[in-house]
Amino acid sequence: MTKTLRLLAVAAGAAVAVLHAPPATAAPALTWRDCGSGLQCAELSVPTDHANPRGSRFDLALARYPARDPATRLGSIVVNPGGPGAYLHLLPQLGGQFADLTQWFDVVLFDPRGMGRSAGITCPTGAPIPLEWTFPDEAAYRAHVARSREFGAGCATAAGPLAGKLDSWQVAHDLDAIRAALGESKLRYLGNSYGTVFGQAYLSLFPHRSGRFFLDSVYDHTNRSQRDWAASRAEVAERNLHRFGDWCARTPDCALHGRDLVKVWTDLVARAERQPIPAPDAKFGGPGTASRIVSSTHSDFERDWPRLAQAIAEADAGDASKLVGVPAIPVETDVNRQINCADFPYATDYREVSRIVAGIRATVAPLLGWRHTWVNVLKCAGLPEVTPFAPQPIPPAHRPPSLLADGIHDSVTTVDYGRRVTAQLPGSRHIAVVGGHANYLYAGNRCLRGHVHRYLTTGALPPAGLTCPANT
């Protein structure tokens, strides 16, 4: 049986498991204590493996911002900012992002299992961070896989009993244990970015315990097609490259104003394929190969455009130091990969992925966006095989309608992702936002925040098809 067929078979089994989630056991009341910066902290004992609730346990670390006024308090809301990653140690700096919610709710956050203060795992070697999203040839890819295999083996040993128990199926059960410990009959939840995967898992496993859910920057965990999942990202990234070029054409201060920026960049990549561009002062070393240039061209965010245009202009003049002087992917936690790859066990075979890339380049993203096909692959190739919680449709069930949102320029969690998930939640609404990633928590889009607060406090949903403008 091929690896792809094995993954499909396991995914089918996981779908059956979703329909037969074990009931939550009664949870003791939490003992909250003051832990500074307006926060209260507590621990909740949960099973290492929720499929074996009588087995070993560990403490899940929680923190909350209490509601400001008991007279207007409506209950608790659990928030996951995404990653997946640990956030409790950052809350003293992030507290302002939750201030609006404390008008009505105790805002409860947690470090996901295996991260931070929740039995945090320290791997003996760090996750390999390549300088490229793409690979110039199969030999370079195999070298990366070898480094990833060494990392993954060491990390699995360090994880101890949590090895193979780091996925959104387990986290959804942790969320239900949190709900019970808070004394809530239904979970009220705000998930951002990867936190939306946890939210989708909960909505699938526990529809009868699901309350009002707001999912922002939706990371689609319902699409089994690796090609379609990558193509959605690729199309937005390609569109952002052309937005960047349009901005340069109308902006006198752009370093390439008066020239066709996209053509300059495309010609630069073609030159680098023939002969790498020197990059003598590149932070991570040179030279500027075609794959390094493609990997380092981050054109999604308007704030980066002036710097990026200058870097492309200098590379065109013969020095690619600034263009390839940024990491290909953000630095991430080691355990991030364990969860991500258990949840998205897409193909990692070089030739199979290369065929997907060729199809995307021939259709929606010939210049830049196709690189998104490799992002999940480079994280997951070589890691130990585990029983995955693979993408699957959200099963029909009676649950309250949810509210979802995505930025129209976000190439990581696309509008298409959010609309696809929304369509599987009858009565739910999706808001498109003129912006990028994390428009509620981090961008603070005022239009979106208004609709979210109205929904969370009253259940009122916005009209279908709403688009929120950018803040002015």
CSV table of C-alpha atoms in Angstrom, one decimal:
chain,number,residue,atom,x,y,z
A,1,MET,CA,0.0,0.0,0.0
A,2,THR,CA,1.4,3.4,-0.9
A,3,LYS,CA,2.0,6.1,1.7
A,4,THR,CA,-0.8,8.2,0.3
A,5,LEU,CA,-3.3,5.3,0.5
A,6,ARG,CA,-2.1,4.5,4.1
A,7,LEU,CA,-2.8,8.1,5.0
A,8,LEU,CA,-6.3,8.0,3.5
A,9,ALA,CA,-7.0,4.8,5.3
A,10,VAL,CA,-5.9,6.3,8.6
A,11,ALA,CA,-7.9,9.5,7.9
A,12,ALA,CA,-11.0,7.4,7.4
A,13,GLY,CA,-10.4,5.7,10.7
A,14,ALA,CA,-9.9,9.0,12.4
A,15,ALA,CA,-13.2,10.2,11.0
A,16,VAL,CA,-15.0,7.3,12.6
A,17,ALA,CA,-13.2,8.2,15.9
A,18,VAL,CA,-14.6,11.7,15.7
A,19,LEU,CA,-18.1,10.4,15.7
A,20,HIS,CA,-17.5,8.3,18.9
A,21,ALA,CA,-15.7,10.7,21.2
A,22,PRO,CA,-15.6,9.4,24.8
A,23,PRO,CA,-17.6,11.3,27.3
A,24,ALA,CA,-15.8,13.8,29.5
A,25,THR,CA,-15.4,12.8,33.1
A,26,ALA,CA,-16.3,15.2,35.9
A,27,ALA,CA,-13.5,17.7,36.6
A,28,PRO,CA,-12.6,19.2,39.9
A,29,ALA,CA,-13.0,23.0,40.4
A,30,LEU,CA,-9.9,24.9,39.5
A,31,THR,CA,-7.9,26.6,42.2
A,32,TRP,CA,-6.9,30.0,40.9
A,33,ARG,CA,-4.1,32.1,42.4
A,34,ASP,CA,-2.7,35.5,41.6
A,35,CYS,CA,0.3,35.4,39.3
A,36,GLY,CA,0.9,39.1,38.6
A,37,SER,CA,0.0,41.5,35.8
A,38,GLY,CA,-3.7,41.1,36.5
A,39,LEU,CA,-3.6,37.4,35.8
A,40,GLN,CA,-4.7,34.4,37.8
A,41,CYS,CA,-3.1,31.0,37.2
A,42,ALA,CA,-4.2,27.4,37.8
A,43,GLU,CA,-3.4,23.8,36.7
A,44,LEU,CA,-5.7,21.1,35.5
A,45,SER,CA,-4.8,17.4,35.5
A,46,VAL,CA,-5.6,15.8,32.2
A,47,PRO,CA,-4.9,12.3,30.7
A,48,THR,CA,-1.8,12.0,28.6
A,49,ASP,CA,-3.9,10.1,26.2
A,50,HIS,CA,-7.7,10.8,26.2
A,51,ALA,CA,-8.3,7.4,24.5
A,52,ASN,CA,-6.9,5.9,27.8
A,53,PRO,CA,-8.3,8.2,30.5
A,54,ARG,CA,-7.2,5.9,33.3
A,55,GLY,CA,-3.6,6.1,32.2
A,56,SER,CA,-0.9,8.6,33.1
A,57,ARG,CA,-1.7,12.3,33.5
A,58,PHE,CA,0.0,15.7,33.4
A,59,ASP,CA,-0.9,19.2,34.4
A,60,LEU,CA,-2.3,21.6,31.8
A,61,ALA,CA,-1.3,25.2,32.7
A,62,LEU,CA,-4.1,27.8,32.6
A,63,ALA,CA,-4.3,31.6,33.1
A,64,ARG,CA,-7.2,33.9,33.1
A,65,TYR,CA,-8.0,37.6,33.0
A,66,PRO,CA,-11.1,37.9,35.3
A,67,ALA,CA,-14.1,39.8,34.0
A,68,ARG,CA,-13.9,43.4,35.1
A,69,ASP,CA,-17.4,43.6,36.6
A,70,PRO,CA,-19.3,40.7,38.1
A,71,ALA,CA,-22.6,42.5,37.3
A,72,THR,CA,-22.0,42.3,33.5
A,73,ARG,CA,-20.1,39.0,33.5
A,74,LEU,CA,-21.6,36.4,31.0
A,75,GLY,CA,-19.2,33.5,31.8
A,76,SER,CA,-15.9,32.3,30.5
A,77,ILE,CA,-14.3,32.3,27.1
A,78,VAL,CA,-11.3,30.2,26.2
A,79,VAL,CA,-8.9,31.8,23.8
A,80,ASN,CA,-6.1,30.2,21.8
A,81,PRO,CA,-3.9,32.7,19.9
A,82,GLY,CA,-2.5,30.1,17.5
A,83,GLY,CA,1.0,28.8,16.6
A,84,PRO,CA,0.5,26.2,17.9
A,85,GLY,CA,2.6,27.5,20.7
A,86,ALA,CA,3.0,28.5,24.3
A,87,TYR,CA,1.7,31.9,25.2
A,88,LEU,CA,1.3,32.1,29.0
A,89,HIS,CA,4.8,33.5,29.5
A,90,LEU,CA,3.9,36.3,27.0
A,91,LEU,CA,0.6,37.3,28.6
A,92,PRO,CA,2.0,40.3,30.6
A,93,GLN,CA,2.9,41.8,27.2
A,94,LEU,CA,-0.2,40.7,25.4
A,95,GLY,CA,-2.9,41.5,27.9
A,96,GLY,CA,-4.2,44.5,26.1
A,97,GLN,CA,-5.4,42.4,23.3
A,98,PHE,CA,-8.0,40.8,25.6
A,99,ALA,CA,-9.2,43.9,27.4
A,100,ASP,CA,-12.4,44.3,25.4
A,101,LEU,CA,-13.4,40.7,26.1
A,102,THR,CA,-13.1,41.2,29.9
A,103,GLN,CA,-16.1,43.6,29.8
A,104,TRP,CA,-18.2,40.4,29.7
A,105,PHE,CA,-16.0,37.3,30.2
A,106,ASP,CA,-13.3,35.7,32.2
A,107,VAL,CA,-10.7,35.3,29.4
A,108,VAL,CA,-9.0,31.9,29.9
A,109,LEU,CA,-5.8,30.8,28.0
A,110,PHE,CA,-3.7,27.7,28.2
A,111,ASP,CA,-0.4,26.3,27.0
A,112,PRO,CA,-1.2,23.4,24.7
A,113,ARG,CA,0.1,20.0,25.8
A,114,GLY,CA,3.8,19.5,25.4
A,115,MET,CA,4.4,23.3,25.3
A,116,GLY,CA,5.6,25.9,27.7
A,117,ARG,CA,4.2,25.2,31.2
A,118,SER,CA,2.0,22.3,30.1
A,119,ALA,CA,4.6,19.5,30.4
A,120,GLY,CA,6.8,21.4,28.0
A,121,ILE,CA,9.1,19.2,25.9
A,122,THR,CA,12.7,20.2,25.3
A,123,CYS,CA,14.1,18.4,22.3
A,124,PRO,CA,17.9,17.6,22.3
A,125,THR,CA,18.4,19.3,19.0
A,126,GLY,CA,16.4,22.1,17.5
A,127,ALA,CA,14.1,21.8,14.5
A,128,PRO,CA,16.1,22.3,11.3
A,129,ILE,CA,15.3,25.7,9.8
A,130,PRO,CA,16.2,25.7,6.1
A,131,LEU,CA,17.2,28.8,4.3
A,132,GLU,CA,14.8,27.8,1.5
A,133,TRP,CA,11.1,26.9,1.3
A,134,THR,CA,12.0,25.1,-2.0
A,135,PHE,CA,14.8,22.9,-2.9
A,136,PRO,CA,17.1,23.1,-5.9
A,137,ASP,CA,17.2,19.4,-6.4
A,138,GLU,CA,16.3,16.0,-4.8
A,139,ALA,CA,19.7,15.7,-3.1
A,140,ALA,CA,19.2,19.0,-1.2
A,141,TYR,CA,15.8,17.8,-0.1
A,142,ARG,CA,17.2,14.4,1.1
A,143,ALA,CA,19.8,16.2,3.1
A,144,HIS,CA,17.1,18.2,4.8
A,145,VAL,CA,15.0,15.0,5.5
A,146,ALA,CA,18.0,13.5,7.2
A,147,ARG,CA,18.4,16.4,9.5
A,148,SER,CA,14.7,16.4,10.2
A,149,ARG,CA,14.8,12.6,10.9
A,150,GLU,CA,17.5,13.1,13.5
A,151,PHE,CA,15.6,16.0,15.1
A,152,GLY,CA,12.3,14.0,15.2
A,153,ALA,CA,13.8,10.9,16.8
A,154,GLY,CA,15.4,12.9,19.6
A,155,CYS,CA,12.2,14.9,20.1
A,156,ALA,CA,10.1,11.7,20.3
A,157,THR,CA,12.4,10.4,23.0
A,158,ALA,CA,12.2,13.7,25.0
A,159,ALA,CA,8.4,13.7,24.7
A,160,GLY,CA,8.2,10.5,26.8
A,161,PRO,CA,4.6,9.4,27.4
A,162,LEU,CA,3.4,12.4,25.3
A,163,ALA,CA,5.1,11.0,22.1
A,164,GLY,CA,2.4,10.3,19.6
A,165,LYS,CA,-0.2,12.1,21.7
A,166,LEU,CA,0.3,15.6,20.3
A,167,ASP,CA,-2.5,16.4,17.9
A,168,SER,CA,-5.7,18.4,17.7
A,169,TRP,CA,-7.8,15.3,18.7
A,170,GLN,CA,-6.1,15.3,22.1
A,171,VAL,CA,-6.2,19.1,22.4
A,172,ALA,CA,-9.9,19.2,21.7
A,173,HIS,CA,-10.4,16.8,24.6
A,174,ASP,CA,-8.1,19.0,26.8
A,175,LEU,CA,-10.5,21.9,25.8
A,176,ASP,CA,-13.5,19.9,27.0
A,177,ALA,CA,-11.7,19.2,30.3
A,178,ILE,CA,-11.2,22.9,30.6
A,179,ARG,CA,-14.8,23.6,29.9
A,180,ALA,CA,-15.9,21.1,32.6
A,181,ALA,CA,-13.5,22.5,35.1
A,182,LEU,CA,-14.8,26.1,34.5
A,183,GLY,CA,-18.3,24.8,35.2
A,184,GLU,CA,-19.6,25.8,31.8
A,185,SER,CA,-22.2,23.6,30.1
A,186,LYS,CA,-21.0,24.7,26.7
A,187,LEU,CA,-17.6,25.9,25.5
A,188,ARG,CA,-17.4,29.5,24.4
A,189,TYR,CA,-14.2,29.8,22.3
A,190,LEU,CA,-12.0,32.2,20.3
A,191,GLY,CA,-9.4,30.6,18.2
A,192,ASN,CA,-6.8,32.4,16.0
A,193,SER,CA,-4.8,30.9,13.2
A,194,TYR,CA,-3.8,27.3,14.3
A,195,GLY,CA,-6.2,27.8,17.2
A,196,THR,CA,-8.9,27.4,14.6
A,197,VAL,CA,-7.8,23.8,14.0
A,198,PHE,CA,-8.4,23.1,17.7
A,199,GLY,CA,-11.7,24.7,17.3
A,200,GLN,CA,-12.7,22.7,14.3
A,201,ALA,CA,-11.7,19.5,16.1
A,202,TYR,CA,-13.9,20.5,19.1
A,203,LEU,CA,-16.9,21.3,16.9
A,204,SER,CA,-16.5,17.9,15.3
A,205,LEU,CA,-16.0,15.9,18.5
A,206,PHE,CA,-18.3,17.8,20.9
A,207,PRO,CA,-21.1,19.5,18.9
A,208,HIS,CA,-23.5,19.1,21.9
A,209,ARG,CA,-21.1,21.0,24.1
A,210,SER,CA,-20.2,23.7,21.6
A,211,GLY,CA,-21.3,27.2,22.4
A,212,ARG,CA,-20.5,30.4,20.4
A,213,PHE,CA,-17.2,29.9,18.5
A,214,PHE,CA,-15.3,32.7,16.7
A,215,LEU,CA,-12.5,31.4,14.5
A,216,ASP,CA,-10.2,34.1,13.0
A,217,SER,CA,-7.7,33.3,10.2
A,218,VAL,CA,-9.1,29.9,9.6
A,219,TYR,CA,-6.5,27.1,9.0
A,220,ASP,CA,-8.6,24.6,7.1
A,221,HIS,CA,-8.5,21.2,8.6
A,222,THR,CA,-11.3,19.8,6.5
A,223,ASN,CA,-9.6,19.4,3.1
A,224,ARG,CA,-8.0,16.1,2.3
A,225,SER,CA,-6.6,17.3,-1.0
A,226,GLN,CA,-3.0,18.4,-0.6
A,227,ARG,CA,-3.1,20.0,-4.0
A,228,ASP,CA,-6.2,22.1,-3.3
A,229,TRP,CA,-5.0,23.0,0.2
A,230,ALA,CA,-1.7,24.4,-1.3
A,231,ALA,CA,-3.3,25.9,-4.4
A,232,SER,CA,-5.5,28.2,-2.2
A,233,ARG,CA,-2.4,29.6,-0.5
A,234,ALA,CA,-0.5,29.8,-3.7
A,235,GLU,CA,-3.1,31.8,-5.5
A,236,VAL,CA,-3.2,34.5,-2.8
A,237,ALA,CA,0.6,34.7,-2.6
A,238,GLU,CA,0.7,35.2,-6.4
A,239,ARG,CA,-1.9,37.9,-6.2
A,240,ASN,CA,0.1,39.7,-3.5
A,241,LEU,CA,3.2,39.7,-5.7
A,242,HIS,CA,1.2,41.6,-8.3
A,243,ARG,CA,-0.3,43.9,-5.7
A,244,PHE,CA,3.3,44.7,-4.7
A,245,GLY,CA,4.1,45.5,-8.3
A,246,ASP,CA,1.1,47.8,-8.6
A,247,TRP,CA,2.0,49.6,-5.5
A,248,CYS,CA,5.5,50.3,-6.8
A,249,ALA,CA,4.1,51.5,-10.1
A,250,ARG,CA,2.1,54.3,-8.4
A,251,THR,CA,4.6,55.1,-5.6
A,252,PRO,CA,7.5,57.4,-6.5
A,253,ASP,CA,9.5,56.4,-3.4
A,254,CYS,CA,9.6,52.7,-4.5
A,255,ALA,CA,13.2,51.8,-5.4
A,256,LEU,CA,11.9,50.3,-8.7
A,257,HIS,CA,9.4,53.0,-9.6
A,258,GLY,CA,9.2,53.4,-13.3
A,259,ARG,CA,10.1,49.8,-14.0
A,260,ASP,CA,7.9,46.7,-14.0
A,261,LEU,CA,8.8,45.3,-10.6
A,262,VAL,CA,7.3,41.9,-11.2
A,263,LYS,CA,9.3,41.5,-14.5
A,264,VAL,CA,12.5,42.7,-12.7
A,265,TRP,CA,11.9,40.1,-10.0
A,266,THR,CA,11.1,37.3,-12.6
A,267,ASP,CA,14.2,38.1,-14.7
A,268,LEU,CA,16.3,38.1,-11.5
A,269,VAL,CA,15.1,34.6,-10.6
A,270,ALA,CA,15.9,33.4,-14.2
A,271,ARG,CA,19.4,35.0,-13.9
A,272,ALA,CA,20.0,33.3,-10.6
A,273,GLU,CA,19.0,29.9,-12.1
A,274,ARG,CA,21.9,30.3,-14.6
A,275,GLN,CA,24.3,31.9,-12.1
A,276,PRO,CA,23.7,32.7,-8.5
A,277,ILE,CA,23.7,36.4,-7.5
A,278,PRO,CA,26.5,37.3,-5.2
A,279,ALA,CA,25.4,38.0,-1.6
A,280,PRO,CA,28.6,38.9,0.3
A,281,ASP,CA,26.9,40.4,3.3
A,282,ALA,CA,23.8,38.1,3.6
A,283,LYS,CA,23.0,37.4,7.3
A,284,PHE,CA,22.7,33.7,6.7
A,285,GLY,CA,25.4,33.5,4.0
A,286,GLY,CA,25.1,33.5,0.3
A,287,PRO,CA,24.9,33.3,-2.6
A,288,GLY,CA,21.5,34.3,-4.0
A,289,THR,CA,20.4,31.2,-5.7
A,290,ALA,CA,17.0,31.1,-7.5
A,291,SER,CA,15.5,29.0,-4.7
A,292,ARG,CA,16.8,31.3,-2.0
A,293,ILE,CA,15.3,34.4,-3.8
A,294,VAL,CA,11.9,32.7,-4.3
A,295,SER,CA,12.0,31.6,-0.6
A,296,SER,CA,12.9,35.1,0.7
A,297,THR,CA,10.5,37.2,-1.3
A,298,HIS,CA,7.8,37.9,1.4
A,299,SER,CA,5.4,40.2,-0.4
A,300,ASP,CA,2.2,39.6,1.6
A,301,PHE,CA,2.6,42.6,4.0
A,302,GLU,CA,2.4,46.1,2.8
A,303,ARG,CA,4.7,47.4,5.6
A,304,ASP,CA,7.5,45.3,4.1
A,305,TRP,CA,7.2,46.5,0.5
A,306,PRO,CA,9.6,49.5,0.6
A,307,ARG,CA,12.4,47.4,2.1
A,308,LEU,CA,11.7,44.5,-0.3
A,309,ALA,CA,11.7,46.7,-3.3
A,310,GLN,CA,15.0,48.1,-2.3
A,311,ALA,CA,16.4,44.6,-1.8
A,312,ILE,CA,15.2,43.5,-5.2
A,313,ALA,CA,16.7,46.6,-6.8
A,314,GLU,CA,20.1,45.9,-5.1
A,315,ALA,CA,20.0,42.3,-6.2
A,316,ASP,CA,19.2,43.3,-9.8
A,317,ALA,CA,22.3,45.5,-9.6
A,318,GLY,CA,24.4,42.5,-8.5
A,319,ASP,CA,24.2,42.3,-4.6
A,320,ALA,CA,21.5,40.0,-3.2
A,321,SER,CA,22.6,40.3,0.4
A,322,LYS,CA,19.5,42.0,1.6
A,323,LEU,CA,17.1,39.9,-0.4
A,324,VAL,CA,18.3,36.6,0.9
A,325,GLY,CA,19.2,37.9,4.3
A,326,VAL,CA,15.8,36.9,5.9
A,327,PRO,CA,14.8,33.4,7.1
A,328,ALA,CA,12.6,31.4,4.7
A,329,ILE,CA,10.2,30.5,7.5
A,330,PRO,CA,9.6,32.0,11.0
A,331,VAL,CA,11.4,30.4,13.9
A,332,GLU,CA,9.0,28.0,15.6
A,333,THR,CA,8.9,25.8,18.6
A,334,ASP,CA,10.1,22.2,18.2
A,335,VAL,CA,6.8,20.8,19.4
A,336,ASN,CA,4.9,23.0,16.9
A,337,ARG,CA,6.0,20.5,14.2
A,338,GLN,CA,4.8,17.4,16.1
A,339,ILE,CA,1.3,18.8,16.3
A,340,ASN,CA,1.2,20.3,12.8
A,341,CYS,CA,2.4,17.2,11.1
A,342,ALA,CA,0.1,14.9,13.0
A,343,ASP,CA,-2.8,17.1,12.0
A,344,PHE,CA,-1.7,17.5,8.3
A,345,PRO,CA,0.0,14.2,7.3
A,346,TYR,CA,0.2,15.2,3.6
A,347,ALA,CA,2.6,13.5,1.2
A,348,THR,CA,6.3,14.3,1.6
A,349,ASP,CA,7.7,12.2,-1.2
A,350,TYR,CA,9.9,14.5,-3.3
A,351,ARG,CA,8.6,13.4,-6.7
A,352,GLU,CA,4.9,13.4,-5.6
A,353,VAL,CA,5.2,16.9,-4.2
A,354,SER,CA,7.1,18.0,-7.3
A,355,ARG,CA,4.2,16.9,-9.4
A,356,ILE,CA,1.8,18.9,-7.3
A,357,VAL,CA,4.1,21.9,-7.6
A,358,ALA,CA,4.2,21.5,-11.4
A,359,GLY,CA,0.4,21.5,-11.5
A,360,ILE,CA,0.1,24.6,-9.4
A,361,ARG,CA,2.7,26.5,-11.5
A,362,ALA,CA,0.9,25.6,-14.6
A,363,THR,CA,-2.4,26.9,-13.4
A,364,VAL,CA,-2.7,29.4,-10.5
A,365,ALA,CA,0.8,30.5,-9.4
A,366,PRO,CA,3.6,30.3,-12.0
A,367,LEU,CA,5.9,32.9,-10.4
A,368,LEU,CA,6.0,32.8,-6.6
A,369,GLY,CA,2.9,31.3,-4.9
A,370,TRP,CA,3.8,27.7,-5.8
A,371,ARG,CA,6.4,27.6,-3.0
A,372,HIS,CA,3.6,27.2,-0.5
A,373,THR,CA,3.4,23.6,-1.6
A,374,TRP,CA,6.7,22.9,0.2
A,375,VAL,CA,6.0,24.6,3.5
A,376,ASN,CA,4.3,21.8,5.3
A,377,VAL,CA,6.5,19.3,3.6
A,378,LEU,CA,9.7,20.7,4.8
A,379,LYS,CA,8.3,20.7,8.4
A,380,CYS,CA,7.1,17.1,8.3
A,381,ALA,CA,9.4,15.1,6.1
A,382,GLY,CA,11.5,12.7,8.2
A,383,LEU,CA,9.5,12.9,11.4
A,384,PRO,CA,8.5,9.7,13.1
A,385,GLU,CA,5.2,8.3,11.8
A,386,VAL,CA,2.3,8.6,14.3
A,387,THR,CA,-1.4,7.9,14.1
A,388,PRO,CA,-2.5,11.1,12.5
A,389,PHE,CA,-5.6,13.2,13.1
A,390,ALA,CA,-5.9,13.9,9.4
A,391,PRO,CA,-8.1,16.6,7.7
A,392,GLN,CA,-11.7,15.5,7.4
A,393,PRO,CA,-15.1,17.2,6.9
A,394,ILE,CA,-16.9,18.5,10.0
A,395,PRO,CA,-19.8,16.0,10.5
A,396,PRO,CA,-23.3,17.3,10.4
A,397,ALA,CA,-24.7,17.8,13.9
A,398,HIS,CA,-26.9,20.2,15.9
A,399,ARG,CA,-24.7,23.0,17.2
A,400,PRO,CA,-25.1,26.8,17.5
A,401,PRO,CA,-23.9,28.8,14.5
A,402,SER,CA,-20.3,30.0,14.5
A,403,LEU,CA,-18.6,33.2,13.3
A,404,LEU,CA,-15.5,33.0,11.1
A,405,ALA,CA,-13.2,35.6,9.5
A,406,ASP,CA,-10.2,35.8,7.2
A,407,GLY,CA,-8.1,38.5,5.6
A,408,ILE,CA,-8.4,38.8,1.9
A,409,HIS,CA,-4.6,39.2,1.5
A,410,ASP,CA,-3.6,36.4,3.9
A,411,SER,CA,-1.8,33.6,2.0
A,412,VAL,CA,-1.5,31.4,5.0
A,413,THR,CA,-5.1,31.2,6.1
A,414,THR,CA,-7.0,32.2,3.1
A,415,VAL,CA,-10.6,33.4,2.6
A,416,ASP,CA,-11.3,30.2,0.7
A,417,TYR,CA,-10.3,28.2,3.7
A,418,GLY,CA,-12.7,30.1,6.0
A,419,ARG,CA,-15.6,29.9,3.5
A,420,ARG,CA,-15.1,26.2,3.1
A,421,VAL,CA,-15.2,25.6,6.8
A,422,THR,CA,-18.2,27.9,7.2
A,423,ALA,CA,-20.2,26.0,4.6
A,424,GLN,CA,-19.9,22.9,6.9
A,425,LEU,CA,-21.4,24.7,9.8
A,426,PRO,CA,-25.1,25.4,8.9
A,427,GLY,CA,-26.3,28.9,9.9
A,428,SER,CA,-22.8,30.2,10.4
A,429,ARG,CA,-21.3,33.4,8.9
A,430,HIS,CA,-18.0,34.3,7.4
A,431,ILE,CA,-16.5,37.8,7.3
A,432,ALA,CA,-13.9,38.8,4.8
A,433,VAL,CA,-11.5,41.5,6.1
A,434,VAL,CA,-9.5,43.8,4.0
A,435,GLY,CA,-6.2,42.9,5.6
A,436,GLY,CA,-3.8,40.0,6.3
A,437,HIS,CA,-3.5,37.6,9.3
A,438,ALA,CA,-5.1,37.7,12.7
A,439,ASN,CA,-7.4,40.7,12.2
A,440,TYR,CA,-9.1,40.4,15.6
A,441,LEU,CA,-6.3,39.8,18.1
A,442,TYR,CA,-3.4,41.5,16.4
A,443,ALA,CA,-4.6,43.9,13.7
A,444,GLY,CA,-7.5,45.0,15.9
A,445,ASN,CA,-9.9,45.6,13.0
A,446,ARG,CA,-12.6,47.7,14.4
A,447,CYS,CA,-15.4,46.6,12.1
A,448,LEU,CA,-14.6,42.9,12.8
A,449,ARG,CA,-14.3,43.5,16.6
A,450,GLY,CA,-17.7,45.1,16.7
A,451,HIS,CA,-19.4,42.1,15.0
A,452,VAL,CA,-17.4,39.6,17.1
A,453,HIS,CA,-18.4,41.2,20.4
A,454,ARG,CA,-22.1,41.4,19.3
A,455,TYR,CA,-22.1,37.7,18.3
A,456,LEU,CA,-20.3,36.5,21.5
A,457,THR,CA,-22.5,38.5,23.8
A,458,THR,CA,-25.9,38.2,22.1
A,459,GLY,CA,-25.6,35.5,19.4
A,460,ALA,CA,-26.5,38.0,16.7
A,461,LEU,CA,-24.7,37.3,13.4
A,462,PRO,CA,-23.7,39.7,10.7
A,463,PRO,CA,-25.4,39.6,7.3
A,464,ALA,CA,-24.1,37.0,4.8
A,465,GLY,CA,-21.3,38.1,2.5
A,466,LEU,CA,-20.0,40.9,4.8
A,467,THR,CA,-16.6,42.5,4.1
A,468,CYS,CA,-15.0,44.6,6.8
A,469,PRO,CA,-12.8,47.5,5.5
A,470,ALA,CA,-9.3,48.1,6.8
A,471,ASN,CA,-8.8,50.4,9.7
A,472,THR,CA,-8.3,54.0,8.6
